[in-house]
Structure formats: structure tokens, C-alpha cells
PDB file of C-alpha atoms in Angstrom:
ATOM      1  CA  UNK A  12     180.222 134.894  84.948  1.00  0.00           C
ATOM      2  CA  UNK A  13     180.646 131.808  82.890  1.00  0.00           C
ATOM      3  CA  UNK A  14     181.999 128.874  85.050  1.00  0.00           C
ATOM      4  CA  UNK A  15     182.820 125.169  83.985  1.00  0.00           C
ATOM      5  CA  UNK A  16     185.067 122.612  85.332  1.00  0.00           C
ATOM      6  CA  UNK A  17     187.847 120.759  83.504  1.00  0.00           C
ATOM      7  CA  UNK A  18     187.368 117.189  84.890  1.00  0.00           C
ATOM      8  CA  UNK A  19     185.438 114.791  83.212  1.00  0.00           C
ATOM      9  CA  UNK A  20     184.947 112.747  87.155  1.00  0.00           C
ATOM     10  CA  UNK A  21     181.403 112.305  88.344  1.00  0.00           C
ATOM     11  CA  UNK A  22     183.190 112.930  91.484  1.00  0.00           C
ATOM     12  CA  UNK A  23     184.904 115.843  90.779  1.00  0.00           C
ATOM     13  CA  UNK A  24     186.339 117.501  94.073  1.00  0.00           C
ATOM     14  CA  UNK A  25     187.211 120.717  91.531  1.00  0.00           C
ATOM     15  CA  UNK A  26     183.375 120.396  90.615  1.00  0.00           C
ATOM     16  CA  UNK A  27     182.420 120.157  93.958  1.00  0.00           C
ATOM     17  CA  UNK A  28     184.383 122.716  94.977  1.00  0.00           C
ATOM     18  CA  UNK A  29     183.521 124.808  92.529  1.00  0.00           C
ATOM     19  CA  UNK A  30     179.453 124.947  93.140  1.00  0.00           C
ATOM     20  CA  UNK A  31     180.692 125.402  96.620  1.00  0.00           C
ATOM     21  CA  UNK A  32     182.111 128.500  96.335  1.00  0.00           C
ATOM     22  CA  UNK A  33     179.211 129.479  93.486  1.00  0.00           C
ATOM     23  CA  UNK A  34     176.787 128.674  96.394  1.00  0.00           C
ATOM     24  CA  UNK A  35     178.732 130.346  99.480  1.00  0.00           C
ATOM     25  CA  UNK A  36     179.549 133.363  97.968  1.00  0.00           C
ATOM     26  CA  UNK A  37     176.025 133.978  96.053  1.00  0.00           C
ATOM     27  CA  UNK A  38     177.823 134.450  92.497  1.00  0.00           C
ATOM     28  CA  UNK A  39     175.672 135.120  89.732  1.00  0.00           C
ATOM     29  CA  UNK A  40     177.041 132.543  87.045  1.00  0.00           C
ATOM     30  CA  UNK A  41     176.294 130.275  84.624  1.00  0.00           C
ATOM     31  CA  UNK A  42     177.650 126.670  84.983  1.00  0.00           C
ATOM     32  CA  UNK A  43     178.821 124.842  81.677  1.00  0.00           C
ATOM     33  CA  UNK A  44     179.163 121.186  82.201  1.00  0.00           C
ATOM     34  CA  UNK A  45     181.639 120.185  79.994  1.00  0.00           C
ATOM     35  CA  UNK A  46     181.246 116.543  80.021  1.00  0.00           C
ATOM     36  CA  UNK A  47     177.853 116.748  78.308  1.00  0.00           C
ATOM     37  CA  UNK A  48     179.441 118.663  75.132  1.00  0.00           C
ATOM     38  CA  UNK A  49     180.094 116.110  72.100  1.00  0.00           C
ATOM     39  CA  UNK A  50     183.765 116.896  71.300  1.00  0.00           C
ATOM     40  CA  UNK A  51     186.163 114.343  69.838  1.00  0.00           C
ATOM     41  CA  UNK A  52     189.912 113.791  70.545  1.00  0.00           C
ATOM     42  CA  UNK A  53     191.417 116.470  68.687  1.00  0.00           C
ATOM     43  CA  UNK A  54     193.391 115.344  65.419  1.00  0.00           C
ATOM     44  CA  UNK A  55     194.275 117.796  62.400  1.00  0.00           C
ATOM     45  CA  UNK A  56     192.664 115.221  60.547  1.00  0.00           C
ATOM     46  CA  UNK A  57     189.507 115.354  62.060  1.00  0.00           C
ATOM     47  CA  UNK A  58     189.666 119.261  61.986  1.00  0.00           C
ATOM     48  CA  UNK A  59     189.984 119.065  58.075  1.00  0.00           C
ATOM     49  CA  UNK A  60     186.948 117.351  57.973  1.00  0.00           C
ATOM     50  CA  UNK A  61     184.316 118.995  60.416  1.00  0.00           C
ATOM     51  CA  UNK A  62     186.255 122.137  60.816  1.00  0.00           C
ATOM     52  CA  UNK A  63     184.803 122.493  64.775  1.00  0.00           C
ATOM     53  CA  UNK A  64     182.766 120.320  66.838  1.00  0.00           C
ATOM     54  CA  UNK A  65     178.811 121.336  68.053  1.00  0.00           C
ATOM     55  CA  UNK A  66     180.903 121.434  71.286  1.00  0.00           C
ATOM     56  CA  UNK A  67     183.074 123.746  70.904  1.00  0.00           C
ATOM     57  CA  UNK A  68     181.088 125.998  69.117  1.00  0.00           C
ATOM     58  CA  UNK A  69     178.189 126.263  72.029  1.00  0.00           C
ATOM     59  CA  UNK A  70     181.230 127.049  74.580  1.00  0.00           C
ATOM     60  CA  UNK A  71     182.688 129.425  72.439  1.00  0.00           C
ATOM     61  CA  UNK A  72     179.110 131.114  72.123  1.00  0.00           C
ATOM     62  CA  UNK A  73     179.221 131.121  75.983  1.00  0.00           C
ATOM     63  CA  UNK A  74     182.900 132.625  76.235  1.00  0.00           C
ATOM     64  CA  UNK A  75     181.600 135.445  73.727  1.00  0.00           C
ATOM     65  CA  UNK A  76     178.465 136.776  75.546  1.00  0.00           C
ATOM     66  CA  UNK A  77     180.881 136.520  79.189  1.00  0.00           C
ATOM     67  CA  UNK A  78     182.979 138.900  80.171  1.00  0.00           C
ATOM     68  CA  UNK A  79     184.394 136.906  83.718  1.00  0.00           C
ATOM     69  CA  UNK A  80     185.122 133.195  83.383  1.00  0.00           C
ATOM     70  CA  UNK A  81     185.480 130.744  86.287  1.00  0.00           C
ATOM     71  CA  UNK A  82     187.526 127.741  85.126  1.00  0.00           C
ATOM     72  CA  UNK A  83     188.630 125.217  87.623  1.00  0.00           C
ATOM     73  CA  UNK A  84     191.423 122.583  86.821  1.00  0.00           C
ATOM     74  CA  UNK A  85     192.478 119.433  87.585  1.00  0.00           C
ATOM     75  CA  UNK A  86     195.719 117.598  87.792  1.00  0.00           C
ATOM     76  CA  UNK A  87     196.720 114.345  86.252  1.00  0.00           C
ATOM     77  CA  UNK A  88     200.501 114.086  86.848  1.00  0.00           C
ATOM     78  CA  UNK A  89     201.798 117.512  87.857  1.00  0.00           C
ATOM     79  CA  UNK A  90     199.607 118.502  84.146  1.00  0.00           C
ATOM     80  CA  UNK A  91     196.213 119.461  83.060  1.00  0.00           C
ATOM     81  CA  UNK A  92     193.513 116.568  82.399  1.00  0.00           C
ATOM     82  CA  UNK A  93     193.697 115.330  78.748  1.00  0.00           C
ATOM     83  CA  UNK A  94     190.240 115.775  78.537  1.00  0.00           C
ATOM     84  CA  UNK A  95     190.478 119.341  79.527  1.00  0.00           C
ATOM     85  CA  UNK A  96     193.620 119.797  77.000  1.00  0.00           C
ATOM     86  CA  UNK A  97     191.655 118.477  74.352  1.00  0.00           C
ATOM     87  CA  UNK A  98     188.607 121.132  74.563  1.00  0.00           C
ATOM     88  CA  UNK A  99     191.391 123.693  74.822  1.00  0.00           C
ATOM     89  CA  UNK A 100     193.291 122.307  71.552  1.00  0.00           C
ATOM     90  CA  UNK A 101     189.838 122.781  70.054  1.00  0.00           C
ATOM     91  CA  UNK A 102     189.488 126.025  71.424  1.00  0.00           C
ATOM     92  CA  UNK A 103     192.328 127.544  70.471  1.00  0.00           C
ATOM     93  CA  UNK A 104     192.364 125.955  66.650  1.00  0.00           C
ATOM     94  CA  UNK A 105     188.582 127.130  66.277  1.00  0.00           C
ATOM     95  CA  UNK A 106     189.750 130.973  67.328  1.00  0.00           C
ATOM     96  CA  UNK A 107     193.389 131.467  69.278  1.00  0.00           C
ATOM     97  CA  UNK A 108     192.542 134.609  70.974  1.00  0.00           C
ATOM     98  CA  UNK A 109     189.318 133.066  71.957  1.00  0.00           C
ATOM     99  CA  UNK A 110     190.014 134.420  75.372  1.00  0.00           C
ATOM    100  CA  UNK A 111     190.501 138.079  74.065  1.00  0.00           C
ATOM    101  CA  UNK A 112     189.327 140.838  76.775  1.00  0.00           C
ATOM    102  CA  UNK A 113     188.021 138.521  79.210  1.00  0.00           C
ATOM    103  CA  UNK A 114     188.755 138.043  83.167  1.00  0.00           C
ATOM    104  CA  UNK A 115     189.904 134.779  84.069  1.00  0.00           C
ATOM    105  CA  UNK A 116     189.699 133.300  87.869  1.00  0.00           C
ATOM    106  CA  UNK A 117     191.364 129.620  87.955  1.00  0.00           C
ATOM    107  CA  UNK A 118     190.804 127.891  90.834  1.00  0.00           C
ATOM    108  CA  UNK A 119     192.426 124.284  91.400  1.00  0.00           C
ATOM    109  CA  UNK A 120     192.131 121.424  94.517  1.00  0.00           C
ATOM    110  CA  UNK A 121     193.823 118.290  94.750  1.00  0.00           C
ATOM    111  CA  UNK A 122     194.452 116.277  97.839  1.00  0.00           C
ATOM    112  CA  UNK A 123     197.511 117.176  98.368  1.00  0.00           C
ATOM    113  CA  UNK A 124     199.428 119.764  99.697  1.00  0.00           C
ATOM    114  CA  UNK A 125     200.356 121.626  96.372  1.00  0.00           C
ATOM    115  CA  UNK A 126     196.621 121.855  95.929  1.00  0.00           C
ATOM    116  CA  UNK A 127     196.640 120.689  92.126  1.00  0.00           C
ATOM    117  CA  UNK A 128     199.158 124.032  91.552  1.00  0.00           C
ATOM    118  CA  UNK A 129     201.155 122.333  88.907  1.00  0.00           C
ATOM    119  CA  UNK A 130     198.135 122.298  86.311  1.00  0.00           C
ATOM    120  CA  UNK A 131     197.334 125.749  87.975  1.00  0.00           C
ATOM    121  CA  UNK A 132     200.352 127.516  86.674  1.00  0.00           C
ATOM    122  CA  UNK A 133     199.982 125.792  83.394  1.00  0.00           C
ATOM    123  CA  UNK A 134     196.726 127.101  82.571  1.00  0.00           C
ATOM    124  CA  UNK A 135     197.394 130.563  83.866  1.00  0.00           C
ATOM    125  CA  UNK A 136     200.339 130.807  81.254  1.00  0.00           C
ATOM    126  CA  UNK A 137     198.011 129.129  78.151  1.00  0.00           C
ATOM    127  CA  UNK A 138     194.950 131.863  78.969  1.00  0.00           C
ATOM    128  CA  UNK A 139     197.270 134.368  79.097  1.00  0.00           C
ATOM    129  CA  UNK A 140     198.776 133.009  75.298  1.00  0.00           C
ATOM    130  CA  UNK A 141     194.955 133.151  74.170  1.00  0.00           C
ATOM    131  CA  UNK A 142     193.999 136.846  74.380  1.00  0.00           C
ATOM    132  CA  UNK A 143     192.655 137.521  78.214  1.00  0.00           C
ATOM    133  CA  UNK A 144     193.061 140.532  80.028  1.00  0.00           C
ATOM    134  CA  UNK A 145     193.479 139.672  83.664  1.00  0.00           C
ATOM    135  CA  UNK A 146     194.188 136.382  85.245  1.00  0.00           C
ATOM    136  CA  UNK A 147     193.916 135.576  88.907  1.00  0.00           C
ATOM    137  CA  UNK A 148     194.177 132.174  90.352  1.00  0.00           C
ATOM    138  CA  UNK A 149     193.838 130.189  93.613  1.00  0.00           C
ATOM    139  CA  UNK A 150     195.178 127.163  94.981  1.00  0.00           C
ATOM    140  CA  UNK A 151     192.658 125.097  97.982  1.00  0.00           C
ATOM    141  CA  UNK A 152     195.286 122.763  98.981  1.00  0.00           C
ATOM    142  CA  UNK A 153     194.520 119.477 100.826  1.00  0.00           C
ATOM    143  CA  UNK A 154     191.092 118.609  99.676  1.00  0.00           C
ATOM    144  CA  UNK A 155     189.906 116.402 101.992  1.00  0.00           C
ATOM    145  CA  UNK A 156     190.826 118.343 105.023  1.00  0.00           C
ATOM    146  CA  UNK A 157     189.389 121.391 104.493  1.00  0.00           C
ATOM    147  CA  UNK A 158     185.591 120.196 102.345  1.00  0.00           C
ATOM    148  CA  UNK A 159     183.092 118.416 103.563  1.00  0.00           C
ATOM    149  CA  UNK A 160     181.722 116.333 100.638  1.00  0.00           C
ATOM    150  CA  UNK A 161     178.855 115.056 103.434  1.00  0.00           C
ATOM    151  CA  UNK A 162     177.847 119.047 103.383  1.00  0.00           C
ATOM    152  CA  UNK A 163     179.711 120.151  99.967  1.00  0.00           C
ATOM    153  CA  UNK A 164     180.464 123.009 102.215  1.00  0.00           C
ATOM    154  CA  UNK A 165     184.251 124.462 102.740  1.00  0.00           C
ATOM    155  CA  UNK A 166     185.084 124.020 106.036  1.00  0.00           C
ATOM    156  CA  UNK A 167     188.424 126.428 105.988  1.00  0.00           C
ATOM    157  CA  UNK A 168     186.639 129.458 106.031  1.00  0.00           C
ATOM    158  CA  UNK A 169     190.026 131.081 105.574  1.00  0.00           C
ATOM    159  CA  UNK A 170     190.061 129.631 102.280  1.00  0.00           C
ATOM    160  CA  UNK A 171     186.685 130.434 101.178  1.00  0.00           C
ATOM    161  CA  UNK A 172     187.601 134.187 102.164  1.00  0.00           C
ATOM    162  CA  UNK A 173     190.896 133.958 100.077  1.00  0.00           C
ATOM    163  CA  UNK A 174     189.118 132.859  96.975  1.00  0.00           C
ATOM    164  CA  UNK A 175     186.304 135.532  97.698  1.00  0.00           C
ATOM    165  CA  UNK A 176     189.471 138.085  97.705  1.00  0.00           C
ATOM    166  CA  UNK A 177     190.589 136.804  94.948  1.00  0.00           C
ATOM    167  CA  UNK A 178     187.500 136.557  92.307  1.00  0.00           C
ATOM    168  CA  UNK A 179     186.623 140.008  93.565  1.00  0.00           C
ATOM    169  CA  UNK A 180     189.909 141.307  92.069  1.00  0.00           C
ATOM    170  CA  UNK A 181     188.505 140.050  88.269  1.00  0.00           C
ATOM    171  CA  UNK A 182     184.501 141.096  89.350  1.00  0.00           C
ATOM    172  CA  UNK A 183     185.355 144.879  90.540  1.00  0.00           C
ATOM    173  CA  UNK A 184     187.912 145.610  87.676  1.00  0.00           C
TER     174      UNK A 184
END
């Protein structure tokens, strides 16, 4: 399973999170740190000229060779990140089914109540638009109360079950 974040934070709670549930539920992954890829703000312009960033080309090398990708979102005002937007304008220029055939699990946190469910839906509906073949998503609402960041453990074990449901629907099809 191929599994990066879409925050660009060094304090990431959807990174956090994220390795979290990697390391609860013993998932056999590979973890793609976007924020050390080299890709530019996305301009036509700029796509004339270099055609695809180094960037974008190693994570579409990594979306090829998975079958099951993890992707957790943030939120920036009820919307995806624009730094996440950005490697999916990429993305999608460089090859717009780039997503064709593969199981998707989106999982989202935010300290609120909604759980970061805006930028959820939103990226459910844009996978779906570039080629995948299942998409399941989870929302781990209010953050703080249910993570320790002391431990980086999930304290709602509710939750962590849920998501373990959930991926399991992608994994066993």
C-alpha cells in the first residue's frame, strides 16, 4: 500500500494520524513524504517548459507499482490544502487517469467536529474523476480528543476499529 499525506505541516495531526494507524494496525505500506518532492506551483506556463516535475514523476512511479493507496487530507477552509491541490493539478496534467484501477482509502482529522470532512468529500469525488476503482473514506473527528500526540497513539479505540473496517473493505477486494 502506498500512503502519503497531503499537508505540508511539520506538525501534521493527518501525518500523525496517519503513522498511527500504519503502526496500530501493522499495515504493510510504503510512506511517501510529500514535502520532500521538488514540485513547483503549477502554471501552464511552467508545464510548457519542463513538461513534469522530478516530483511528480517519482510519485507517479509509486502510484504505478501500488495497487491500494492511503491518502490522508487536510482542510484549509472547508477545501483541500493548496499544496496538496497543486501535486494533484500536476498529477492529473502529467496522466488524468493516473488513478486508473487502484483502491483508494482517504482518511481526514481536523479538530473539529466535522473531522476535516469538507476536503474529505472533495477528494473522494476528484479520485473518482481520475480513473480509481473503489474509494472508501473515513472521517476521525475532534483531533485532540481522541490522539494522544504525547503517545501518537489513538485513544478512541472505536475509531481505530472503524478505520480498520474500513481499509479492510479496499485490502480484501
Amino acid at each position: 500500500m502506498l500512503v502519503f499525506v497531503g499537508s505540508n505541516s511539520s506538525k501534521s495531526i493527518n501525518e500523525q494520524l496517519t503513522k498511527s494507524v500504519l503502526k496500530e494496525l501493522n499495515i504493510n505500506h510504503t510512506f511517501l513524504d510529500l514535502k520532500t518532492l521538488d514540485i513547483p506551483l503549477f502554471s501552464e506556463d511552467l508545464e510548457r517548459e519542463i513538461k513534469s516535475p522530478k516530483g511528480i514523476e517519482l510519485l507517479l512511479g509509486e502510484i504505478n507499482t501500488h495497487e491500494h493507496i492511503f491518502i490522508a487530507t487536510n482542510e484549509h477552509n472547508s477545501n483541500l490544502s493548496a499544496f496538496f491541490k497543486n501535486i494533484l493539478d500536476w498529477l492529473s496534467r502529467a496522466n488524468k487517469s493516473f488513478l486508473y484501477g487502484k483502491k483508494v482509502f482517504i482518511l481526514s482529522t481536523s479538530n473539529g467536529k466535522r473531522g476535516g470532512l469538507s476536503a474529505n468529500e472533495i477528494l473522494q469525488n476528484m479520485v473518482n474523476r481520475f480513473g480509481c476503482q473503489a474509494v472508501v473514506s473515513y472521517v476521525f473527528t475532534s483531533f485532540s480528543e481522541n490522539f494522544n500526540t504525547e503517545n501518537q497513539q489513538i485513544t478512541n479505540k472505536d475509531f481505530l476499529k472503524e478505520i480498520e473496517d474500513k481499509l479492510n473493505i479496499i485490502l480484501k477486494n
